[in-house]
mmCIF file with all atom_site columns, C-alpha atoms in Angstrom:
data_model
loop_
_atom_site.group_PDB
_atom_site.id
_atom_site.type_symbol
_atom_site.label_atom_id
_atom_site.label_alt_id
_atom_site.label_comp_id
_atom_site.label_asym_id
_atom_site.label_entity_id
_atom_site.label_seq_id
_atom_site.pdbx_PDB_ins_code
_atom_site.Cartn_x
_atom_site.Cartn_y
_atom_site.Cartn_z
_atom_site.occupancy
_atom_site.B_iso_or_equiv
_atom_site.pdbx_formal_charge
_atom_site.auth_seq_id
_atom_site.auth_comp_id
_atom_site.auth_asym_id
_atom_site.auth_atom_id
_atom_site.pdbx_PDB_model_num
ATOM 1   C CA . LYS A 1 1   ? 0.000  0.000   0.000   1.00 92.00 ? 4   LYS A CA 1
ATOM 2   C CA . ILE A 1 2   ? 1.093  3.611   -0.543  1.00 94.00 ? 5   ILE A CA 1
ATOM 3   C CA . ASP A 1 3   ? 0.727  6.108   2.286   1.00 94.00 ? 6   ASP A CA 1
ATOM 4   C CA . THR A 1 4   ? 1.602  9.786   2.627   1.00 95.00 ? 7   THR A CA 1
ATOM 5   C CA . ILE A 1 5   ? 3.228  11.776  5.429   1.00 95.00 ? 8   ILE A CA 1
ATOM 6   C CA . ASN A 1 6   ? 3.052  15.548  5.660   1.00 96.00 ? 9   ASN A CA 1
ATOM 7   C CA . SER A 1 7   ? 6.575  16.335  6.857   1.00 96.00 ? 10  SER A CA 1
ATOM 8   C CA . LYS A 1 8   ? 7.081  19.541  8.797   1.00 97.00 ? 11  LYS A CA 1
ATOM 9   C CA . ILE A 1 9   ? 10.833 18.973  8.857   1.00 97.00 ? 12  ILE A CA 1
ATOM 10  C CA . LEU A 1 10  ? 11.111 18.717  5.072   1.00 96.00 ? 13  LEU A CA 1
ATOM 11  C CA . ASN A 1 11  ? 8.187  21.056  4.439   1.00 95.00 ? 14  ASN A CA 1
ATOM 12  C CA . GLU A 1 12  ? 6.634  18.687  1.901   1.00 96.00 ? 15  GLU A CA 1
ATOM 13  C CA . LYS A 1 13  ? 4.443  15.623  1.559   1.00 96.00 ? 16  LYS A CA 1
ATOM 14  C CA . ARG A 1 14  ? 6.370  12.352  1.351   1.00 96.00 ? 17  ARG A CA 1
ATOM 15  C CA . ALA A 1 15  ? 5.029  9.064   0.045   1.00 95.00 ? 18  ALA A CA 1
ATOM 16  C CA . VAL A 1 16  ? 5.935  5.788   1.738   1.00 97.00 ? 19  VAL A CA 1
ATOM 17  C CA . TRP A 1 17  ? 5.356  2.326   0.307   1.00 97.00 ? 20  TRP A CA 1
ATOM 18  C CA . ILE A 1 18  ? 4.320  -0.312  2.856   1.00 96.00 ? 21  ILE A CA 1
ATOM 19  C CA . TYR A 1 19  ? 4.677  -4.074  2.543   1.00 96.00 ? 22  TYR A CA 1
ATOM 20  C CA . GLU A 1 20  ? 2.859  -6.287  5.025   1.00 94.00 ? 23  GLU A CA 1
ATOM 21  C CA . PRO A 1 21  ? 3.932  -9.953  5.254   1.00 90.00 ? 24  PRO A CA 1
ATOM 22  C CA . ASP A 1 22  ? 1.665  -12.712 4.016   1.00 85.00 ? 25  ASP A CA 1
ATOM 23  C CA . ASN A 1 23  ? -0.792 -13.733 6.743   1.00 85.00 ? 26  ASN A CA 1
ATOM 24  C CA . PHE A 1 24  ? -0.245 -10.362 8.417   1.00 90.00 ? 27  PHE A CA 1
ATOM 25  C CA . ASP A 1 25  ? -1.410 -10.515 12.031  1.00 92.00 ? 28  ASP A CA 1
ATOM 26  C CA . VAL A 1 26  ? -2.029 -7.302  13.982  1.00 92.00 ? 29  VAL A CA 1
ATOM 27  C CA . ASN A 1 27  ? -1.413 -9.232  17.200  1.00 94.00 ? 30  ASN A CA 1
ATOM 28  C CA . ARG A 1 28  ? 2.187  -10.018 16.228  1.00 93.00 ? 31  ARG A CA 1
ATOM 29  C CA . LYS A 1 29  ? 5.195  -7.682  16.345  1.00 95.00 ? 32  LYS A CA 1
ATOM 30  C CA . TYR A 1 30  ? 7.259  -7.376  13.179  1.00 95.00 ? 33  TYR A CA 1
ATOM 31  C CA . PRO A 1 31  ? 10.802 -6.081  12.612  1.00 96.00 ? 34  PRO A CA 1
ATOM 32  C CA . VAL A 1 32  ? 10.884 -3.256  10.079  1.00 97.00 ? 35  VAL A CA 1
ATOM 33  C CA . ILE A 1 33  ? 13.071 -2.708  7.024   1.00 98.00 ? 36  ILE A CA 1
ATOM 34  C CA . TYR A 1 34  ? 13.478 0.933   5.974   1.00 98.00 ? 37  TYR A CA 1
ATOM 35  C CA . LEU A 1 35  ? 14.372 0.891   2.296   1.00 98.00 ? 38  LEU A CA 1
ATOM 36  C CA . LEU A 1 36  ? 15.799 3.912   0.482   1.00 97.00 ? 39  LEU A CA 1
ATOM 37  C CA . ASP A 1 37  ? 14.822 4.414   -3.182  1.00 94.00 ? 40  ASP A CA 1
ATOM 38  C CA . GLY A 1 38  ? 11.733 2.503   -2.132  1.00 90.00 ? 41  GLY A CA 1
ATOM 39  C CA . ASP A 1 39  ? 9.971  2.911   -5.462  1.00 89.00 ? 42  ASP A CA 1
ATOM 40  C CA . TRP A 1 40  ? 12.927 1.377   -7.326  1.00 92.00 ? 43  TRP A CA 1
ATOM 41  C CA . HIS A 1 41  ? 13.748 -1.546  -5.047  1.00 92.00 ? 44  HIS A CA 1
ATOM 42  C CA . PHE A 1 42  ? 10.428 -2.282  -3.330  1.00 93.00 ? 45  PHE A CA 1
ATOM 43  C CA . VAL A 1 43  ? 9.295  -5.255  -5.435  1.00 92.00 ? 46  VAL A CA 1
ATOM 44  C CA . SER A 1 44  ? 12.670 -7.020  -5.405  1.00 93.00 ? 47  SER A CA 1
ATOM 45  C CA . VAL A 1 45  ? 13.190 -6.643  -1.645  1.00 93.00 ? 48  VAL A CA 1
ATOM 46  C CA . ALA A 1 46  ? 9.613  -7.727  -0.894  1.00 92.00 ? 49  ALA A CA 1
ATOM 47  C CA . GLY A 1 47  ? 10.139 -10.797 -3.097  1.00 91.00 ? 50  GLY A CA 1
ATOM 48  C CA . MET A 1 48  ? 13.379 -11.666 -1.302  1.00 91.00 ? 51  MET A CA 1
ATOM 49  C CA . MET A 1 49  ? 11.675 -11.310 2.070   1.00 90.00 ? 52  MET A CA 1
ATOM 50  C CA . GLN A 1 50  ? 8.885  -13.640 0.991   1.00 87.00 ? 53  GLN A CA 1
ATOM 51  C CA . GLN A 1 51  ? 11.435 -16.255 -0.048  1.00 87.00 ? 54  GLN A CA 1
ATOM 52  C CA . LEU A 1 52  ? 13.679 -15.879 2.997   1.00 87.00 ? 55  LEU A CA 1
ATOM 53  C CA . SER A 1 53  ? 10.843 -15.936 5.513   1.00 85.00 ? 56  SER A CA 1
ATOM 54  C CA . TYR A 1 54  ? 9.185  -18.994 4.004   1.00 77.00 ? 57  TYR A CA 1
ATOM 55  C CA . ILE A 1 55  ? 11.164 -21.497 1.920   1.00 60.00 ? 58  ILE A CA 1
ATOM 56  C CA . ASN A 1 56  ? 9.602  -24.949 1.943   1.00 58.00 ? 59  ASN A CA 1
ATOM 57  C CA . GLY A 1 57  ? 8.510  -24.294 5.501   1.00 61.00 ? 60  GLY A CA 1
ATOM 58  C CA . ASN A 1 58  ? 12.051 -23.478 6.673   1.00 60.00 ? 61  ASN A CA 1
ATOM 59  C CA . THR A 1 59  ? 12.299 -19.922 7.992   1.00 71.00 ? 62  THR A CA 1
ATOM 60  C CA . LEU A 1 60  ? 15.659 -18.250 7.272   1.00 78.00 ? 63  LEU A CA 1
ATOM 61  C CA . CYS A 1 61  ? 14.583 -14.895 8.709   1.00 87.00 ? 64  CYS A CA 1
ATOM 62  C CA . PRO A 1 62  ? 11.462 -13.540 10.387  1.00 89.00 ? 65  PRO A CA 1
ATOM 63  C CA . GLU A 1 63  ? 8.645  -11.961 8.450   1.00 92.00 ? 66  GLU A CA 1
ATOM 64  C CA . MET A 1 64  ? 9.108  -8.197  8.320   1.00 94.00 ? 67  MET A CA 1
ATOM 65  C CA . ILE A 1 65  ? 7.286  -5.025  7.451   1.00 96.00 ? 68  ILE A CA 1
ATOM 66  C CA . ILE A 1 66  ? 9.000  -3.075  4.661   1.00 97.00 ? 69  ILE A CA 1
ATOM 67  C CA . VAL A 1 67  ? 8.807  0.717   4.515   1.00 97.00 ? 70  VAL A CA 1
ATOM 68  C CA . GLY A 1 68  ? 9.932  1.915   1.097   1.00 97.00 ? 71  GLY A CA 1
ATOM 69  C CA . ILE A 1 69  ? 11.004 5.565   0.997   1.00 97.00 ? 72  ILE A CA 1
ATOM 70  C CA . PRO A 1 70  ? 10.809 7.066   -2.518  1.00 96.00 ? 73  PRO A CA 1
ATOM 71  C CA . LEU A 1 71  ? 13.114 10.014  -3.103  1.00 94.00 ? 74  LEU A CA 1
ATOM 72  C CA . LYS A 1 72  ? 12.159 13.253  -4.833  1.00 88.00 ? 75  LYS A CA 1
ATOM 73  C CA . ASP A 1 73  ? 15.732 14.540  -5.050  1.00 94.00 ? 76  ASP A CA 1
ATOM 74  C CA . ARG A 1 74  ? 18.400 11.918  -4.304  1.00 95.00 ? 77  ARG A CA 1
ATOM 75  C CA . PHE A 1 75  ? 21.298 14.364  -4.202  1.00 96.00 ? 78  PHE A CA 1
ATOM 76  C CA . ARG A 1 76  ? 19.435 16.630  -1.796  1.00 96.00 ? 79  ARG A CA 1
ATOM 77  C CA . ASP A 1 77  ? 18.260 13.917  0.594   1.00 96.00 ? 80  ASP A CA 1
ATOM 78  C CA . LEU A 1 78  ? 21.175 11.491  0.551   1.00 97.00 ? 81  LEU A CA 1
ATOM 79  C CA . THR A 1 79  ? 24.349 13.600  0.539   1.00 96.00 ? 82  THR A CA 1
ATOM 80  C CA . PRO A 1 80  ? 26.009 14.788  3.771   1.00 95.00 ? 83  PRO A CA 1
ATOM 81  C CA . SER A 1 81  ? 27.764 17.776  2.212   1.00 95.00 ? 84  SER A CA 1
ATOM 82  C CA . SER A 1 82  ? 27.250 20.253  -0.591  1.00 93.00 ? 85  SER A CA 1
ATOM 83  C CA . ASP A 1 83  ? 29.043 19.734  -3.900  1.00 91.00 ? 86  ASP A CA 1
ATOM 84  C CA . SER A 1 84  ? 27.590 22.169  -6.412  1.00 90.00 ? 87  SER A CA 1
ATOM 85  C CA . SER A 1 85  ? 29.753 20.747  -9.197  1.00 91.00 ? 88  SER A CA 1
ATOM 86  C CA . VAL A 1 86  ? 27.570 17.620  -9.064  1.00 93.00 ? 89  VAL A CA 1
ATOM 87  C CA . SER A 1 87  ? 24.242 18.964  -7.766  1.00 93.00 ? 90  SER A CA 1
ATOM 88  C CA . LYS A 1 88  ? 23.132 22.432  -6.703  1.00 94.00 ? 91  LYS A CA 1
ATOM 89  C CA . THR A 1 89  ? 20.635 20.925  -4.246  1.00 94.00 ? 92  THR A CA 1
ATOM 90  C CA . SER A 1 90  ? 23.030 18.542  -2.485  1.00 95.00 ? 93  SER A CA 1
ATOM 91  C CA . GLY A 1 91  ? 23.822 18.405  1.207   1.00 95.00 ? 94  GLY A CA 1
ATOM 92  C CA . SER A 1 92  ? 20.525 18.024  3.106   1.00 96.00 ? 95  SER A CA 1
ATOM 93  C CA . TYR A 1 93  ? 21.198 14.596  4.654   1.00 97.00 ? 96  TYR A CA 1
ATOM 94  C CA . ASN A 1 94  ? 20.716 15.906  8.209   1.00 97.00 ? 97  ASN A CA 1
ATOM 95  C CA . SER A 1 95  ? 17.178 17.118  7.483   1.00 97.00 ? 98  SER A CA 1
ATOM 96  C CA . PHE A 1 96  ? 16.270 13.888  5.699   1.00 97.00 ? 99  PHE A CA 1
ATOM 97  C CA . ILE A 1 97  ? 17.557 11.616  8.469   1.00 98.00 ? 100 ILE A CA 1
ATOM 98  C CA . SER A 1 98  ? 15.773 13.818  11.020  1.00 98.00 ? 101 SER A CA 1
ATOM 99  C CA . PHE A 1 99  ? 12.544 13.263  9.067   1.00 98.00 ? 102 PHE A CA 1
ATOM 100 C CA . ILE A 1 100 ? 13.055 9.492   9.299   1.00 98.00 ? 103 ILE A CA 1
ATOM 101 C CA . GLU A 1 101 ? 13.834 9.534   13.015  1.00 98.00 ? 104 GLU A CA 1
ATOM 102 C CA . LYS A 1 102 ? 11.349 12.117  14.278  1.00 98.00 ? 105 LYS A CA 1
ATOM 103 C CA . GLU A 1 103 ? 8.421  11.745  11.879  1.00 98.00 ? 106 GLU A CA 1
ATOM 104 C CA . LEU A 1 104 ? 8.565  8.467   9.955   1.00 98.00 ? 107 LEU A CA 1
ATOM 105 C CA . PHE A 1 105 ? 9.501  6.182   12.878  1.00 98.00 ? 108 PHE A CA 1
ATOM 106 C CA . PRO A 1 106 ? 6.665  7.432   15.136  1.00 97.00 ? 109 PRO A CA 1
ATOM 107 C CA . TYR A 1 107 ? 4.187  7.298   12.246  1.00 97.00 ? 110 TYR A CA 1
ATOM 108 C CA . ILE A 1 108 ? 4.993  3.674   11.353  1.00 97.00 ? 111 ILE A CA 1
ATOM 109 C CA . HIS A 1 109 ? 5.055  2.663   15.025  1.00 97.00 ? 112 HIS A CA 1
ATOM 110 C CA . SER A 1 110 ? 1.613  4.199   15.579  1.00 96.00 ? 113 SER A CA 1
ATOM 111 C CA . LYS A 1 111 ? -0.009 2.459   12.602  1.00 96.00 ? 114 LYS A CA 1
ATOM 112 C CA . TYR A 1 112 ? 1.679  -0.955  12.522  1.00 96.00 ? 115 TYR A CA 1
ATOM 113 C CA . PRO A 1 113 ? 2.612  -3.636  15.092  1.00 96.00 ? 116 PRO A CA 1
ATOM 114 C CA . THR A 1 114 ? 6.374  -3.090  15.075  1.00 97.00 ? 117 THR A CA 1
ATOM 115 C CA . ALA A 1 115 ? 9.062  -4.963  16.989  1.00 96.00 ? 118 ALA A CA 1
ATOM 116 C CA . PRO A 1 116 ? 12.031 -2.969  18.362  1.00 94.00 ? 119 PRO A CA 1
ATOM 117 C CA . PHE A 1 117 ? 14.348 -4.070  15.538  1.00 96.00 ? 120 PHE A CA 1
ATOM 118 C CA . ARG A 1 118 ? 15.032 -1.910  12.476  1.00 98.00 ? 121 ARG A CA 1
ATOM 119 C CA . ILE A 1 119 ? 17.127 -2.508  9.348   1.00 98.00 ? 122 ILE A CA 1
ATOM 120 C CA . PHE A 1 120 ? 18.323 0.287   7.037   1.00 98.00 ? 123 PHE A CA 1
ATOM 121 C CA . ILE A 1 121 ? 18.990 -0.602  3.380   1.00 98.00 ? 124 ILE A CA 1
ATOM 122 C CA . GLY A 1 122 ? 20.386 1.683   0.686   1.00 97.00 ? 125 GLY A CA 1
ATOM 123 C CA . HIS A 1 123 ? 22.094 1.443   -2.701  1.00 96.00 ? 126 HIS A CA 1
ATOM 124 C CA . SER A 1 124 ? 24.606 3.863   -4.267  1.00 94.00 ? 127 SER A CA 1
ATOM 125 C CA . LEU A 1 125 ? 23.859 7.292   -2.724  1.00 96.00 ? 128 LEU A CA 1
ATOM 126 C CA . GLY A 1 126 ? 21.466 5.384   -0.479  1.00 97.00 ? 129 GLY A CA 1
ATOM 127 C CA . GLY A 1 127 ? 24.390 3.207   0.602   1.00 97.00 ? 130 GLY A CA 1
ATOM 128 C CA . LEU A 1 128 ? 26.313 6.381   1.405   1.00 97.00 ? 131 LEU A CA 1
ATOM 129 C CA . THR A 1 129 ? 23.403 7.442   3.606   1.00 98.00 ? 132 THR A CA 1
ATOM 130 C CA . VAL A 1 130 ? 23.388 4.070   5.356   1.00 98.00 ? 133 VAL A CA 1
ATOM 131 C CA . VAL A 1 131 ? 27.116 4.331   6.171   1.00 97.00 ? 134 VAL A CA 1
ATOM 132 C CA . ASN A 1 132 ? 26.767 7.932   7.344   1.00 97.00 ? 135 ASN A CA 1
ATOM 133 C CA . THR A 1 133 ? 23.852 7.000   9.585   1.00 97.00 ? 136 THR A CA 1
ATOM 134 C CA . LEU A 1 134 ? 25.813 4.151   11.160  1.00 97.00 ? 137 LEU A CA 1
ATOM 135 C CA . MET A 1 135 ? 28.664 6.574   11.880  1.00 95.00 ? 138 MET A CA 1
ATOM 136 C CA . LYS A 1 136 ? 26.589 9.516   13.115  1.00 95.00 ? 139 LYS A CA 1
ATOM 137 C CA . PHE A 1 137 ? 23.410 7.953   14.546  1.00 96.00 ? 140 PHE A CA 1
ATOM 138 C CA . PRO A 1 138 ? 24.194 4.281   15.221  1.00 95.00 ? 141 PRO A CA 1
ATOM 139 C CA . SER A 1 139 ? 21.292 3.842   17.639  1.00 95.00 ? 142 SER A CA 1
ATOM 140 C CA . MET A 1 140 ? 18.690 4.533   14.949  1.00 97.00 ? 143 MET A CA 1
ATOM 141 C CA . PHE A 1 141 ? 18.927 1.038   13.469  1.00 98.00 ? 144 PHE A CA 1
ATOM 142 C CA . ASN A 1 142 ? 20.056 -2.402  14.582  1.00 97.00 ? 145 ASN A CA 1
ATOM 143 C CA . SER A 1 143 ? 21.411 -3.509  11.216  1.00 97.00 ? 146 SER A CA 1
ATOM 144 C CA . TYR A 1 144 ? 22.739 -1.592  8.221   1.00 98.00 ? 147 TYR A CA 1
ATOM 145 C CA . VAL A 1 145 ? 22.948 -2.797  4.607   1.00 97.00 ? 148 VAL A CA 1
ATOM 146 C CA . ALA A 1 146 ? 25.025 -0.617  2.243   1.00 97.00 ? 149 ALA A CA 1
ATOM 147 C CA . ILE A 1 147 ? 25.071 -1.766  -1.380  1.00 95.00 ? 150 ILE A CA 1
ATOM 148 C CA . ASP A 1 148 ? 27.694 -0.128  -3.609  1.00 93.00 ? 151 ASP A CA 1
ATOM 149 C CA . PRO A 1 149 ? 27.804 2.988   -1.405  1.00 94.00 ? 152 PRO A CA 1
ATOM 150 C CA . SER A 1 150 ? 28.927 6.165   -3.191  1.00 94.00 ? 153 SER A CA 1
ATOM 151 C CA . MET A 1 151 ? 31.947 6.751   -0.972  1.00 93.00 ? 154 MET A CA 1
ATOM 152 C CA . TRP A 1 152 ? 33.451 8.897   -3.737  1.00 92.00 ? 155 TRP A CA 1
ATOM 153 C CA . TRP A 1 153 ? 31.086 11.742  -2.819  1.00 94.00 ? 156 TRP A CA 1
ATOM 154 C CA . ASP A 1 154 ? 32.707 15.171  -2.269  1.00 93.00 ? 157 ASP A CA 1
ATOM 155 C CA . ASN A 1 155 ? 36.308 14.006  -2.513  1.00 92.00 ? 158 ASN A CA 1
ATOM 156 C CA . GLN A 1 156 ? 35.590 10.929  -0.374  1.00 93.00 ? 159 GLN A CA 1
ATOM 157 C CA . VAL A 1 157 ? 34.654 12.982  2.691   1.00 93.00 ? 160 VAL A CA 1
ATOM 158 C CA . SER A 1 158 ? 32.617 10.130  4.214   1.00 94.00 ? 161 SER A CA 1
ATOM 159 C CA . LEU A 1 159 ? 35.192 7.479   3.339   1.00 92.00 ? 162 LEU A CA 1
ATOM 160 C CA . LYS A 1 160 ? 37.882 9.462   5.148   1.00 93.00 ? 163 LYS A CA 1
ATOM 161 C CA . GLU A 1 161 ? 35.600 9.888   8.162   1.00 92.00 ? 164 GLU A CA 1
ATOM 162 C CA . ALA A 1 162 ? 34.742 6.173   8.145   1.00 91.00 ? 165 ALA A CA 1
ATOM 163 C CA . GLU A 1 163 ? 38.411 5.188   8.375   1.00 88.00 ? 166 GLU A CA 1
ATOM 164 C CA . THR A 1 164 ? 38.546 6.927   11.752  1.00 89.00 ? 167 THR A CA 1
ATOM 165 C CA . VAL A 1 165 ? 35.038 6.520   13.147  1.00 91.00 ? 168 VAL A CA 1
ATOM 166 C CA . LEU A 1 166 ? 34.416 2.871   12.294  1.00 85.00 ? 169 LEU A CA 1
ATOM 167 C CA . SER A 1 167 ? 37.793 1.790   13.645  1.00 84.00 ? 170 SER A CA 1
ATOM 168 C CA . SER A 1 168 ? 37.581 3.738   16.915  1.00 82.00 ? 171 SER A CA 1
ATOM 169 C CA . GLY A 1 169 ? 33.862 4.004   17.658  1.00 74.00 ? 172 GLY A CA 1
ATOM 170 C CA . THR A 1 170 ? 31.752 1.682   19.760  1.00 81.00 ? 173 THR A CA 1
ATOM 171 C CA . PHE A 1 171 ? 29.170 -0.164  17.704  1.00 90.00 ? 174 PHE A CA 1
ATOM 172 C CA . GLU A 1 172 ? 28.285 -2.971  20.055  1.00 89.00 ? 175 GLU A CA 1
ATOM 173 C CA . GLY A 1 173 ? 25.256 -4.913  18.889  1.00 91.00 ? 176 GLY A CA 1
ATOM 174 C CA . LYS A 1 174 ? 25.263 -3.274  15.437  1.00 94.00 ? 177 LYS A CA 1
ATOM 175 C CA . ARG A 1 175 ? 25.711 -5.099  12.143  1.00 94.00 ? 178 ARG A CA 1
ATOM 176 C CA . LEU A 1 176 ? 26.896 -3.713  8.804   1.00 94.00 ? 179 LEU A CA 1
ATOM 177 C CA . PHE A 1 177 ? 26.634 -5.673  5.572   1.00 94.00 ? 180 PHE A CA 1
ATOM 178 C CA . LEU A 1 178 ? 28.675 -4.023  2.814   1.00 93.00 ? 181 LEU A CA 1
ATOM 179 C CA . ALA A 1 179 ? 28.304 -5.156  -0.805  1.00 91.00 ? 182 ALA A CA 1
ATOM 180 C CA . ILE A 1 180 ? 30.529 -3.825  -3.565  1.00 83.00 ? 183 ILE A CA 1
ATOM 181 C CA . ALA A 1 181 ? 30.177 -4.989  -7.160  1.00 74.00 ? 184 ALA A CA 1
ATOM 182 C CA . HIS A 1 182 ? 31.872 -4.356  -10.516 1.00 62.00 ? 185 HIS A CA 1
ATOM 183 C CA . ASN A 1 183 ? 34.925 -2.699  -8.956  1.00 60.00 ? 186 ASN A CA 1
ATOM 184 C CA . MET A 1 184 ? 37.607 -5.180  -9.968  1.00 66.00 ? 187 MET A CA 1
ATOM 185 C CA . ASN A 1 185 ? 40.421 -3.890  -12.110 1.00 71.00 ? 188 ASN A CA 1
ATOM 186 C CA . LYS A 1 186 ? 41.189 -5.686  -15.358 1.00 76.00 ? 189 LYS A CA 1
ATOM 187 C CA . GLY A 1 187 ? 42.991 -8.940  -14.690 1.00 76.00 ? 190 GLY A CA 1
ATOM 188 C CA . MET A 1 188 ? 41.741 -9.299  -11.108 1.00 74.00 ? 191 MET A CA 1
ATOM 189 C CA . ASP A 1 189 ? 39.756 -12.271 -9.834  1.00 75.00 ? 192 ASP A CA 1
ATOM 190 C CA . THR A 1 190 ? 37.966 -12.953 -6.541  1.00 72.00 ? 193 THR A CA 1
ATOM 191 C CA . ALA A 1 191 ? 41.101 -14.465 -4.977  1.00 80.00 ? 194 ALA A CA 1
ATOM 192 C CA . SER A 1 192 ? 43.134 -11.321 -5.658  1.00 77.00 ? 195 SER A CA 1
ATOM 193 C CA . VAL A 1 193 ? 40.267 -9.149  -4.392  1.00 70.00 ? 196 VAL A CA 1
ATOM 194 C CA . ARG A 1 194 ? 40.299 -10.984 -1.043  1.00 74.00 ? 197 ARG A CA 1
ATOM 195 C CA . ASN A 1 195 ? 44.023 -10.325 -0.756  1.00 77.00 ? 198 ASN A CA 1
ATOM 196 C CA . ASP A 1 196 ? 43.738 -6.650  -1.726  1.00 70.00 ? 199 ASP A CA 1
ATOM 197 C CA . LYS A 1 197 ? 44.267 -4.610  1.449   1.00 66.00 ? 200 LYS A CA 1
ATOM 198 C CA . LYS A 1 198 ? 44.718 -1.165  -0.122  1.00 62.00 ? 201 LYS A CA 1
ATOM 199 C CA . LYS A 1 199 ? 42.473 1.473   1.444   1.00 49.00 ? 202 LYS A CA 1
ATOM 200 C CA . THR A 1 200 ? 41.833 2.981   -1.991  1.00 50.00 ? 203 THR A CA 1
ATOM 201 C CA . SER A 1 201 ? 40.002 -0.175  -3.068  1.00 43.00 ? 204 SER A CA 1
ATOM 202 C CA . LEU A 1 202 ? 36.711 1.034   -1.532  1.00 43.00 ? 205 LEU A CA 1
ATOM 203 C CA . ALA A 1 203 ? 36.823 4.399   -3.294  1.00 36.00 ? 206 ALA A CA 1
#
């Protein structure tokens, strides 16, 4: 189903796409996936959840509610700093993440039977947002999934911060799944990738 939130923080109406598990039961509590670029990835993630939560009767993960968050301006919402050479509207990550924490979380919690476990999933600039949220607001989510995060943004400002924060910070009880694809140089194979320890490899 598609719902709408009138955000005072962002000063605009925001659509959210909601997936309820098969055999949805209002008397149960469900973990929640918050999915960036929700309109692009909603169907594929919902399909994966259906398979993972019920495969021949063997449950690989619990059934979950999915909250897809479509984006009106990806550079505005998902970038932590302004880089006018790429986008004149970039750099409003703090407002966007405040919308999720202070408006979207309470709204979903008030309308759906949610368990106290949240997963944040993002791809590309969305993956950048996931990494930044883990670094800056780790208590917002229990698990973080960053797929091909755009760590190149603004001269790798977030990548440089991550080298310090993720190695020295306390992230007890948090999980980060990082997926990077199509970044192998010519002549490389998976064995050489596993042995590649250069910090520049994640750029």
